[in-house]
PDB file of C-alpha atoms in Angstrom:
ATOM      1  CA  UNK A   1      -5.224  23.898  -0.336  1.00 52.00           C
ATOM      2  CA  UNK A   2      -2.537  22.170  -2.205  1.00 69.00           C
ATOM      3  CA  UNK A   3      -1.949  18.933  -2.095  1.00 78.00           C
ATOM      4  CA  UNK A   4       1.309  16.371  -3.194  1.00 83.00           C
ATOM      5  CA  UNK A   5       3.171  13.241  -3.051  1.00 87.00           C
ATOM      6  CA  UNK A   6       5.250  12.617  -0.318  1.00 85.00           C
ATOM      7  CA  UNK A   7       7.915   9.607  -0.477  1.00 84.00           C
ATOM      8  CA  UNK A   8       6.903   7.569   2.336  1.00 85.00           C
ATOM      9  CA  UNK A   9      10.215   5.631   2.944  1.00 86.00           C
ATOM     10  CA  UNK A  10      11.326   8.997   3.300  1.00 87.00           C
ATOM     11  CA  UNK A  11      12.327   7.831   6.743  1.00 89.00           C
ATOM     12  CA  UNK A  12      14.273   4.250   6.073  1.00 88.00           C
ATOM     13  CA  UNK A  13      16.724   6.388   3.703  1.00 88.00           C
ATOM     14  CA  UNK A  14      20.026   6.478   5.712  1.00 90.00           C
ATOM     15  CA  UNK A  15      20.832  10.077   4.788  1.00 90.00           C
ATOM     16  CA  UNK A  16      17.424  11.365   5.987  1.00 92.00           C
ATOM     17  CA  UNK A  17      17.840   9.496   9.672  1.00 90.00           C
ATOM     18  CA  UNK A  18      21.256  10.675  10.158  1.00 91.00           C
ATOM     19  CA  UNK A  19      19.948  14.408  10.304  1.00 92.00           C
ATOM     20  CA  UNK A  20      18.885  16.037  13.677  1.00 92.00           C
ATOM     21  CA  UNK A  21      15.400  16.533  14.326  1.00 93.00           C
ATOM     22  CA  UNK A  22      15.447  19.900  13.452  1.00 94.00           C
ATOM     23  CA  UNK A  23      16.961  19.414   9.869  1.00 93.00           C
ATOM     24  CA  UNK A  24      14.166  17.087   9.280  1.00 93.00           C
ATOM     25  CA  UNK A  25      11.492  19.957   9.712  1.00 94.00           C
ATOM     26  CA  UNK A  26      13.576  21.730   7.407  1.00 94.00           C
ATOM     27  CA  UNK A  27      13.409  19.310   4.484  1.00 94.00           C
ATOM     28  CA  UNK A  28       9.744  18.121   5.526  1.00 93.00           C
ATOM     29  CA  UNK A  29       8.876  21.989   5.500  1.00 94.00           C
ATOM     30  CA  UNK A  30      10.751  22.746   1.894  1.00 93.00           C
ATOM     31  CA  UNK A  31       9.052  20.041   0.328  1.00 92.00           C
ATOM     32  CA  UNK A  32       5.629  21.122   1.249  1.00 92.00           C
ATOM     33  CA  UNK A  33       6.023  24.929   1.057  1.00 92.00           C
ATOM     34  CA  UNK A  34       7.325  25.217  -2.621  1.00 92.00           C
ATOM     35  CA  UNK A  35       5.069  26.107  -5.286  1.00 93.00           C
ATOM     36  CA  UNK A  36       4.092  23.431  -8.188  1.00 91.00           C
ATOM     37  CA  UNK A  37       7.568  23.629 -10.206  1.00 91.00           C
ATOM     38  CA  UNK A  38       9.536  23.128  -6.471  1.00 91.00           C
ATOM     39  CA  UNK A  39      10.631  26.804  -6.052  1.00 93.00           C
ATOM     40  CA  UNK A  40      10.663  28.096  -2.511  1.00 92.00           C
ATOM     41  CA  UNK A  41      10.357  31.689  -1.879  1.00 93.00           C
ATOM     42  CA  UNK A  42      12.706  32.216   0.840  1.00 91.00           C
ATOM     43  CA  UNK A  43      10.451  33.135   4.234  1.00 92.00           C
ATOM     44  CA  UNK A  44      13.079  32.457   7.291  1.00 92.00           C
ATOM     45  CA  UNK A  45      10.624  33.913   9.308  1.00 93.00           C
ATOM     46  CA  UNK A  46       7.989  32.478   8.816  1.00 93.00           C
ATOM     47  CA  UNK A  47      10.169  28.919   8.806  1.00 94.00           C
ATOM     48  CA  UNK A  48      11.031  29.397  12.150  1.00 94.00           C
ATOM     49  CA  UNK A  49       7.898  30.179  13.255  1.00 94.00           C
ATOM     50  CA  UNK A  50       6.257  26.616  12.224  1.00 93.00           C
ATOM     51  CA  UNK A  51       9.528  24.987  12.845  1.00 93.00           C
ATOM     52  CA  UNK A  52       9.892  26.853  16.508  1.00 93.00           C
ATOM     53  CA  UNK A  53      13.978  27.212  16.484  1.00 91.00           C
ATOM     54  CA  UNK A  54      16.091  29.541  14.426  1.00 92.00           C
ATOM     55  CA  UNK A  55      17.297  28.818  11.311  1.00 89.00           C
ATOM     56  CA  UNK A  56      20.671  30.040   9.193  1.00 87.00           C
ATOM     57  CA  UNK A  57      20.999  28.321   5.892  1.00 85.00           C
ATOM     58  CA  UNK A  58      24.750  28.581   6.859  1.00 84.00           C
ATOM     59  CA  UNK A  59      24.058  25.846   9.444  1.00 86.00           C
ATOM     60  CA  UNK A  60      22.214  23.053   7.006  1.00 89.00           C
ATOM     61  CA  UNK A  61      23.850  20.248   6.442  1.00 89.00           C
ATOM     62  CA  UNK A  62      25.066  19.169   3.265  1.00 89.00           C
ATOM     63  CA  UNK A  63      22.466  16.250   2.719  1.00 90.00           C
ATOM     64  CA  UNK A  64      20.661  18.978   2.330  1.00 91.00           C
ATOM     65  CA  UNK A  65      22.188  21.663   0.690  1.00 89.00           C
ATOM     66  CA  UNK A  66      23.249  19.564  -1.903  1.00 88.00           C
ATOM     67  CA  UNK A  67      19.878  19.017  -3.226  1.00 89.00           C
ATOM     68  CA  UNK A  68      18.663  22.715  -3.352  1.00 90.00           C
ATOM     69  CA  UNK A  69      20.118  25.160  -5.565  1.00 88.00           C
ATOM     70  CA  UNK A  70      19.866  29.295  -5.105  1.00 89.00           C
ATOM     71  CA  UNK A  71      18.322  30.586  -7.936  1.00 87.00           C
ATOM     72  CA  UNK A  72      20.766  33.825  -9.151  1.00 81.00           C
ATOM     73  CA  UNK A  73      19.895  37.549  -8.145  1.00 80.00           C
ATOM     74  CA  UNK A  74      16.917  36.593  -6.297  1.00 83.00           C
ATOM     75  CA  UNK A  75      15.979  34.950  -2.394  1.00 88.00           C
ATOM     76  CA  UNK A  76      14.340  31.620  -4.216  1.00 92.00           C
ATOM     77  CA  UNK A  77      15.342  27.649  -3.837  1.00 93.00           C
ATOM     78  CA  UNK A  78      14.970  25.196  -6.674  1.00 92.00           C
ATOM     79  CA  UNK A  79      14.798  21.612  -5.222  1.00 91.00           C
ATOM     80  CA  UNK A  80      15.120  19.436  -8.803  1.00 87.00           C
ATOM     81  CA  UNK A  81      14.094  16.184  -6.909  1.00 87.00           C
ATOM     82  CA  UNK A  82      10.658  17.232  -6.323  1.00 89.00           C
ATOM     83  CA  UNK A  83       9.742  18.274  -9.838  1.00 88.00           C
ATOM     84  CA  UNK A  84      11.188  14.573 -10.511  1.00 84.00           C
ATOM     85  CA  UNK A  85       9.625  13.026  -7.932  1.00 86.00           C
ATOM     86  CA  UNK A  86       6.087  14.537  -8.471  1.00 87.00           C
ATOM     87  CA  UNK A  87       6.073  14.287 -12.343  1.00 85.00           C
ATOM     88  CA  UNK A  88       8.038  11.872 -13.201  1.00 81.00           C
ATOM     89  CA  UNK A  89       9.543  12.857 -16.949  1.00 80.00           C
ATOM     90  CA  UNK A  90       7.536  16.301 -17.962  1.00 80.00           C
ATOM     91  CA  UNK A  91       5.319  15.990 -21.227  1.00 78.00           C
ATOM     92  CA  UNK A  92       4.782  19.075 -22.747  1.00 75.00           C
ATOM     93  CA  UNK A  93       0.999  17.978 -24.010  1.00 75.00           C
ATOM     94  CA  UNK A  94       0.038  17.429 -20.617  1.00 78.00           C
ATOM     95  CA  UNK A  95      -2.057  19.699 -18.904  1.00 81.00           C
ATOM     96  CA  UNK A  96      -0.816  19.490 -15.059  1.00 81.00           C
ATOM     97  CA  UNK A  97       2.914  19.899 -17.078  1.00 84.00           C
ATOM     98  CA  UNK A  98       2.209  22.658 -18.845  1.00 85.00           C
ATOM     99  CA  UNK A  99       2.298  25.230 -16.183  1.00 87.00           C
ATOM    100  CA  UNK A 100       5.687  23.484 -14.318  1.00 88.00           C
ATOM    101  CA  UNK A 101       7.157  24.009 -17.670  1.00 86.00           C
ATOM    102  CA  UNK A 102       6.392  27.406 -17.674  1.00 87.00           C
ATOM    103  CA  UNK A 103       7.610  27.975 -14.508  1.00 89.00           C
ATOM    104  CA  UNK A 104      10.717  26.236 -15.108  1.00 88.00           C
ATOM    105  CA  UNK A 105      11.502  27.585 -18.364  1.00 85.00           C
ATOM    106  CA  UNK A 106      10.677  31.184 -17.056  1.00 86.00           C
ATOM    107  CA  UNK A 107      13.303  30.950 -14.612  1.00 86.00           C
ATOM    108  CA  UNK A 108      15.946  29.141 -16.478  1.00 84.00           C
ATOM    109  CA  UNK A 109      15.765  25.862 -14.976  1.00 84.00           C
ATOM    110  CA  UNK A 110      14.937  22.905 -17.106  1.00 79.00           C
ATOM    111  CA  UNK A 111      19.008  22.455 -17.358  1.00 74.00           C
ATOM    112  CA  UNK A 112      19.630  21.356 -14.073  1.00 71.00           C
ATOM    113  CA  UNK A 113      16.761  18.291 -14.405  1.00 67.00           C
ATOM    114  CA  UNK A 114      19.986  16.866 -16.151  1.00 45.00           C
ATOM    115  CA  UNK A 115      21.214  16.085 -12.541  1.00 37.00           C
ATOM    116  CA  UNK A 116      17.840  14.233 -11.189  1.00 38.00           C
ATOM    117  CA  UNK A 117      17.877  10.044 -11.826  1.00 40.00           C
ATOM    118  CA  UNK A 118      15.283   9.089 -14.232  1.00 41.00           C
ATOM    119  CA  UNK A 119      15.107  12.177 -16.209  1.00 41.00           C
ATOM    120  CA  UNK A 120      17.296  12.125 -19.571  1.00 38.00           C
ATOM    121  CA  UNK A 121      20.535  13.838 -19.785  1.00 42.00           C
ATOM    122  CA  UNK A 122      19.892  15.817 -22.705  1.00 47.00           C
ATOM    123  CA  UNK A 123      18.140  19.257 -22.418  1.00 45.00           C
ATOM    124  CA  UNK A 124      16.037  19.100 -25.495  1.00 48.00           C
ATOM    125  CA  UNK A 125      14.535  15.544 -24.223  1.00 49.00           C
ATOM    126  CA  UNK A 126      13.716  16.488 -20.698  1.00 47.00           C
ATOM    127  CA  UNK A 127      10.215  17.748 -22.135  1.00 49.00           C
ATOM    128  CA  UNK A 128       9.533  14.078 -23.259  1.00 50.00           C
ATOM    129  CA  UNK A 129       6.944  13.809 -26.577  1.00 48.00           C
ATOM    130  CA  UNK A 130       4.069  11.466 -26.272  1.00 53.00           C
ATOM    131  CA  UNK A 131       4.064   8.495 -28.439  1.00 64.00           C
ATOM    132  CA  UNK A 132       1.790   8.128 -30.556  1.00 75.00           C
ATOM    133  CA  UNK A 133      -1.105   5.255 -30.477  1.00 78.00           C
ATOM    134  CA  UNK A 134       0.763   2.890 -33.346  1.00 79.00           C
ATOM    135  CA  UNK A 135       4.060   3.411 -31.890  1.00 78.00           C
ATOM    136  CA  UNK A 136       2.774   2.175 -28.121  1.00 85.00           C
ATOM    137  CA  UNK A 137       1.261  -0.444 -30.024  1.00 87.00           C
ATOM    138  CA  UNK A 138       3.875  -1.501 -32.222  1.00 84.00           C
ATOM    139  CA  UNK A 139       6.160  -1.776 -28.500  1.00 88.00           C
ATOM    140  CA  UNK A 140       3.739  -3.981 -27.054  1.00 91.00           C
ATOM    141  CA  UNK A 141       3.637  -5.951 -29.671  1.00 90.00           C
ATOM    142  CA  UNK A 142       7.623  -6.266 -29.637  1.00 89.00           C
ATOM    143  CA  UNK A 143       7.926  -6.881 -26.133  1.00 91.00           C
ATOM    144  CA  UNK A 144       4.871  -9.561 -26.134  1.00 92.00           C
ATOM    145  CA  UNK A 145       7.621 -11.733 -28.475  1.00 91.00           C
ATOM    146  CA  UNK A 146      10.520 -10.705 -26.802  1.00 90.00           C
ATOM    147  CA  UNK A 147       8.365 -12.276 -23.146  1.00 91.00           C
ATOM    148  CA  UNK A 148       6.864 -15.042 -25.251  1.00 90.00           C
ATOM    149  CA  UNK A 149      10.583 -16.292 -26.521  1.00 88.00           C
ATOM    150  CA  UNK A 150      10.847 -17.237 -22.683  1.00 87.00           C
ATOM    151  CA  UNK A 151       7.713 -19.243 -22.128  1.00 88.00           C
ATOM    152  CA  UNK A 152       8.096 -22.798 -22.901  1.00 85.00           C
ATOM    153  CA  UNK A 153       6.470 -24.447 -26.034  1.00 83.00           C
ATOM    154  CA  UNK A 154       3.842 -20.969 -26.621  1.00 88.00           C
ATOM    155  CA  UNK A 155       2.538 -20.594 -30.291  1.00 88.00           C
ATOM    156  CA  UNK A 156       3.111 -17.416 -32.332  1.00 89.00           C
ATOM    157  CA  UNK A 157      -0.693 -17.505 -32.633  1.00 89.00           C
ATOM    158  CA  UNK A 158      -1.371 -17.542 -28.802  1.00 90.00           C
ATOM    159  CA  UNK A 159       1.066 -14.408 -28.757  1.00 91.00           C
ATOM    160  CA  UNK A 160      -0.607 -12.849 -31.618  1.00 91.00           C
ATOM    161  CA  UNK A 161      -4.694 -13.340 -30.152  1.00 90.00           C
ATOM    162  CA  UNK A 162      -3.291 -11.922 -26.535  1.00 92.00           C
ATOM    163  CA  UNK A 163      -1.646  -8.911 -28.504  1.00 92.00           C
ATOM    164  CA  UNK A 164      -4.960  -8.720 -30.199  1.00 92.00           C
ATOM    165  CA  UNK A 165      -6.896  -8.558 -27.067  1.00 92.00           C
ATOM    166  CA  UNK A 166      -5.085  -6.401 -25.053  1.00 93.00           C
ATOM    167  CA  UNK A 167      -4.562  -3.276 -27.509  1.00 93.00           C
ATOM    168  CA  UNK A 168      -8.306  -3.191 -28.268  1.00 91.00           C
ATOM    169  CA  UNK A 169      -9.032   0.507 -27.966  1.00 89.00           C
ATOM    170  CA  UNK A 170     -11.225   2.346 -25.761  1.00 86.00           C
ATOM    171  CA  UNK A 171     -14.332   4.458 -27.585  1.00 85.00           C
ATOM    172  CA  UNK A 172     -12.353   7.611 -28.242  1.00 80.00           C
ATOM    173  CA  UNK A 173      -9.395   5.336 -29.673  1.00 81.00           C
ATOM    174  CA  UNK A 174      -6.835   7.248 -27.123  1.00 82.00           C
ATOM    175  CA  UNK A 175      -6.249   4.477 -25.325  1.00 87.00           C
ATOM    176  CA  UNK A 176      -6.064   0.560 -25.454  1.00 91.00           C
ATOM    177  CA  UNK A 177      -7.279  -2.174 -22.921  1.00 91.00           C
ATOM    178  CA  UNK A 178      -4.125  -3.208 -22.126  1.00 93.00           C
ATOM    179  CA  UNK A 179      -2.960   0.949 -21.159  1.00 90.00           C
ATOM    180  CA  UNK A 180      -6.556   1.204 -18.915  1.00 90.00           C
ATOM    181  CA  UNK A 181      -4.960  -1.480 -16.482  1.00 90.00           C
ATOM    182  CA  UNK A 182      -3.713  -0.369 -12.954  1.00 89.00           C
ATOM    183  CA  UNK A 183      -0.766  -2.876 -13.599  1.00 91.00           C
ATOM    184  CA  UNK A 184       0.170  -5.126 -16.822  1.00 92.00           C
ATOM    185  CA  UNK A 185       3.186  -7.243 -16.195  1.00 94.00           C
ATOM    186  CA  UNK A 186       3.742  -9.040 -19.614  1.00 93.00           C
ATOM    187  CA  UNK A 187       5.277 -12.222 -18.775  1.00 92.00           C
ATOM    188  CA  UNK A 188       2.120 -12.982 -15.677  1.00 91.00           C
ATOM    189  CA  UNK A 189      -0.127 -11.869 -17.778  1.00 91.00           C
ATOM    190  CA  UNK A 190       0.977 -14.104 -20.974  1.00 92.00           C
ATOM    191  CA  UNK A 191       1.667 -16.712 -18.812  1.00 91.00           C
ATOM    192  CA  UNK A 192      -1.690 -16.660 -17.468  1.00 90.00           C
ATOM    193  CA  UNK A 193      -3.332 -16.460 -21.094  1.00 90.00           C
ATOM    194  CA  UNK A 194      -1.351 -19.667 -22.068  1.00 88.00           C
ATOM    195  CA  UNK A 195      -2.948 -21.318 -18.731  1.00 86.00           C
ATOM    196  CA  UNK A 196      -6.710 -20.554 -19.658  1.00 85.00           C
ATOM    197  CA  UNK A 197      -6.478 -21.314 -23.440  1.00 82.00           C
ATOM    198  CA  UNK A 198      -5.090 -25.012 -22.336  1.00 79.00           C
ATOM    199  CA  UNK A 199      -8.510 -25.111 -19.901  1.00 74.00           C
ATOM    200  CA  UNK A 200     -10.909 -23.534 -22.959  1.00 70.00           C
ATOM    201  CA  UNK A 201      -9.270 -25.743 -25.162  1.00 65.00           C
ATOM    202  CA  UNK A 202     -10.685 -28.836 -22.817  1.00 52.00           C
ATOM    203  CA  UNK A 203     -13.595 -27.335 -22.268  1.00 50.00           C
ATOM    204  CA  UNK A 204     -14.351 -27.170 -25.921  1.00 50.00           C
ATOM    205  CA  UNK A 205     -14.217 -30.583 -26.311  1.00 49.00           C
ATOM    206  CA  UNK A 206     -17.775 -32.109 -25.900  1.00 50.00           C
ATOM    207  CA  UNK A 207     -17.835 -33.907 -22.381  1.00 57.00           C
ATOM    208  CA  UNK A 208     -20.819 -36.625 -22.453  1.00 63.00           C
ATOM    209  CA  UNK A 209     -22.917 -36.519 -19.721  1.00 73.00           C
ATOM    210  CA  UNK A 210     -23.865 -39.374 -17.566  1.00 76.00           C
ATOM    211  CA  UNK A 211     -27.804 -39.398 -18.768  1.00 82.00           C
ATOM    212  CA  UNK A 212     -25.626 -38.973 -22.870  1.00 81.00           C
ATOM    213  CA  UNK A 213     -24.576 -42.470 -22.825  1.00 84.00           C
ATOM    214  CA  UNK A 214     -28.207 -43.812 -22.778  1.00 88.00           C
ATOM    215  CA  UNK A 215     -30.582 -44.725 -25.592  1.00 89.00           C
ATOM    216  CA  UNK A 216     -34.232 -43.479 -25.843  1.00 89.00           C
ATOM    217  CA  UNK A 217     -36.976 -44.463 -26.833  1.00 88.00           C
ATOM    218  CA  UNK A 218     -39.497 -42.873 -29.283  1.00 86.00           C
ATOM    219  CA  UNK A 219     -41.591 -41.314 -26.487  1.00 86.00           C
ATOM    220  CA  UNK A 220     -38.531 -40.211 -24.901  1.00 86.00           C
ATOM    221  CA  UNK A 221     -37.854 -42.727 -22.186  1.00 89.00           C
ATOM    222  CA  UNK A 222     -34.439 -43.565 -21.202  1.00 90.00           C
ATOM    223  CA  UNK A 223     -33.399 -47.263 -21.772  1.00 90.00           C
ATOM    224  CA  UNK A 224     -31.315 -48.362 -18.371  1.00 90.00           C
ATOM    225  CA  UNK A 225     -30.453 -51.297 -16.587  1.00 91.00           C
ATOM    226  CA  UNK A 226     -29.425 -52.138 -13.144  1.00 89.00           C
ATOM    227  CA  UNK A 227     -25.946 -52.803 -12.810  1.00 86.00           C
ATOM    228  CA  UNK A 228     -26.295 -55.427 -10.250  1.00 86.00           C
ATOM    229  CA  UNK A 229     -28.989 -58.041 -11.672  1.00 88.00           C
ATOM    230  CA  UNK A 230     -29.434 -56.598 -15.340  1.00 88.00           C
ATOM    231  CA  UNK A 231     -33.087 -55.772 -15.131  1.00 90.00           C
ATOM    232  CA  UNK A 232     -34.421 -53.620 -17.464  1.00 90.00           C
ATOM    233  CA  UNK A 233     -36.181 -50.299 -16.561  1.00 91.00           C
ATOM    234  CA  UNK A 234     -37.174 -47.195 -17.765  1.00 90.00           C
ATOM    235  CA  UNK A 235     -36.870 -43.825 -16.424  1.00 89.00           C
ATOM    236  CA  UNK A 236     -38.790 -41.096 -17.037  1.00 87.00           C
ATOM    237  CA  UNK A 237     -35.938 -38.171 -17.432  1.00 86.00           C
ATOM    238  CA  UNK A 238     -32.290 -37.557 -16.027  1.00 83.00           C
ATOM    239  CA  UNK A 239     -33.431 -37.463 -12.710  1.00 81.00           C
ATOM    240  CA  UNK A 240     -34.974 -40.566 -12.399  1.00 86.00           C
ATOM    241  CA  UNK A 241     -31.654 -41.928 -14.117  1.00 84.00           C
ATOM    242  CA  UNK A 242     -29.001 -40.433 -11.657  1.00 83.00           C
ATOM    243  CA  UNK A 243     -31.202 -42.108  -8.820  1.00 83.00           C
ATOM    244  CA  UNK A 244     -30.549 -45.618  -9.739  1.00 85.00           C
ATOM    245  CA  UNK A 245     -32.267 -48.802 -10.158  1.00 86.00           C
ATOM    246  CA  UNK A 246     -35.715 -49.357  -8.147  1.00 86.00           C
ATOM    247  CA  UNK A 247     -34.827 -52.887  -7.845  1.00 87.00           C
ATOM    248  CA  UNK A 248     -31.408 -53.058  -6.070  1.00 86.00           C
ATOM    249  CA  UNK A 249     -30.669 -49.621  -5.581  1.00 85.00           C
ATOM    250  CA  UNK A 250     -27.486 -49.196  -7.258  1.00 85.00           C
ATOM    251  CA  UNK A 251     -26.381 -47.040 -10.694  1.00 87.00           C
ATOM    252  CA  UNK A 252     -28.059 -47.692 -13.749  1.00 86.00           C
ATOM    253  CA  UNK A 253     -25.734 -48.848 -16.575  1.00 89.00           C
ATOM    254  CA  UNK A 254     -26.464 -48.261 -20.647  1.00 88.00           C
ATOM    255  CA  UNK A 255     -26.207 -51.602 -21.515  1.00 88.00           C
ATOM    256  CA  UNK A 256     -27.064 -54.909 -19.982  1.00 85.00           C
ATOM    257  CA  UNK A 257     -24.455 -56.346 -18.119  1.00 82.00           C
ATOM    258  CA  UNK A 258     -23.013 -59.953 -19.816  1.00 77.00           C
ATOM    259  CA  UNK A 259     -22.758 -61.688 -15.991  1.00 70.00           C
ATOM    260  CA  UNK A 260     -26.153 -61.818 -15.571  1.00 64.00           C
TER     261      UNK A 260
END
């Protein structure tokens, strides 16, 4: 069973409401009874059977008319929008491509992709080569500095360890990290980086814990003394320390305190 994309807002497209019930069959049926390269062999019967009314072509309106063409001596339709909207721009390296190409070039049609937005106007480009791994890379790398030129006091070197991260390769070396992800908006991304070096960069520093700021002694007891009448004690490990004074009860304190 073959399977596709459908366009979902399909239906909040103003041309697509305005048509009658039965002209919406017509497109719904077109789009999911042409082969892989979006040529319908013309079958009015059977159409009308699923559809349950009679159809003339004569009587379609333009919206959709205009967006399927009669292919020349023959009883086909070419609707260009599907091979568009299905395959985005056709790479001639890539296996599910190959045999639309075929199709299309078999029956003289890769000219009138001209017409679909998104595809490029020039017949030798429609078939779009795949760029190779240093030229992706060498774009990333241009459009990290073009994003990073908006981001408020970044360093080149922050730019140049996120570019370094991100186009890691995977183990075949066909593609990098930063190609792997299901989305990769630059600027979030970058801005994000920028955000966790500022915390790493903190975190680097050495923090001294609470038990740090007390003295031991050679057998490895801590020197403390209770913050409220100076006594001297001496806990056994950090535990003991964070529990306080057995005198008063209160925090322990590295040094004794000058009021008492």
């Amino acid at each position: 069973m073959a399977k596709r994309f459908i366009d979902t807002k399909m239906w909040d497209k103003a041309w697509y409401r305005r048509l009658a019930a039965k002209n919406k069959l017509i497109w719904i049926y077109l789009l999911t009874k042409c082969d892989h390269a979006g040529i319908w062999d013309a079958d009015w019967e059977a159409m009308e059977f699923f559809i349950g009314e009679q159809i003339n072509i004569k009587n379609f309106p333009d919206e959709i008319t205009n967006k399927i063409i009669l292919l020349k001596n023959s009883d086909q339709y070419f609707i260009p929008s599907f091979v568009s909207f299905q395959y985005g721009v056709l790479r001639e390296n890539s296996k599910p491509h190959m045999s639309v190409i075929k199709r299309l070039n078999e029956k003289g049609l890769l000219d009138y992709l001209e017409t679909v937005p998104g595809t490029v106007k020039d017949k030798d480009k429609v078939i779009e080569k795949v760029k190779t791994k240093e030229l992706r890379e060498s774009e990333f790398r241009l459009n990290c500095f073009k994003v990073g030129k908006d981001i408020k006091d970044i360093k080149e070197k922050t730019i140049d360890s996120f570019i370094d991260y991100w186009t890691e390769s995977n183990t075949n070396g066909s593609k990098m990290k930063f190609e792997m992800q299901k989305t990769f908006d630059i600027k979030r991304r970058l801005l994000k980086w920028v955000h966790n070096e500022k915390e790493w960069s903190i975190d680097k520093k050495e923090k001294t814990s609470f038990e740090g700021t007390f003295k031991k002694t050679p057998t490895g007891l801590y020197k403390a003394y209770c913050s409220k009448c100076g006594k001297r004690e001496m806990p056994n490990d950090k535990w003991q320390l964070k529990e306080g004074s057995n005198c008063c009860r209160v925090d322990y304190i590295s040094e004794k305190p000058n009021n008492v």
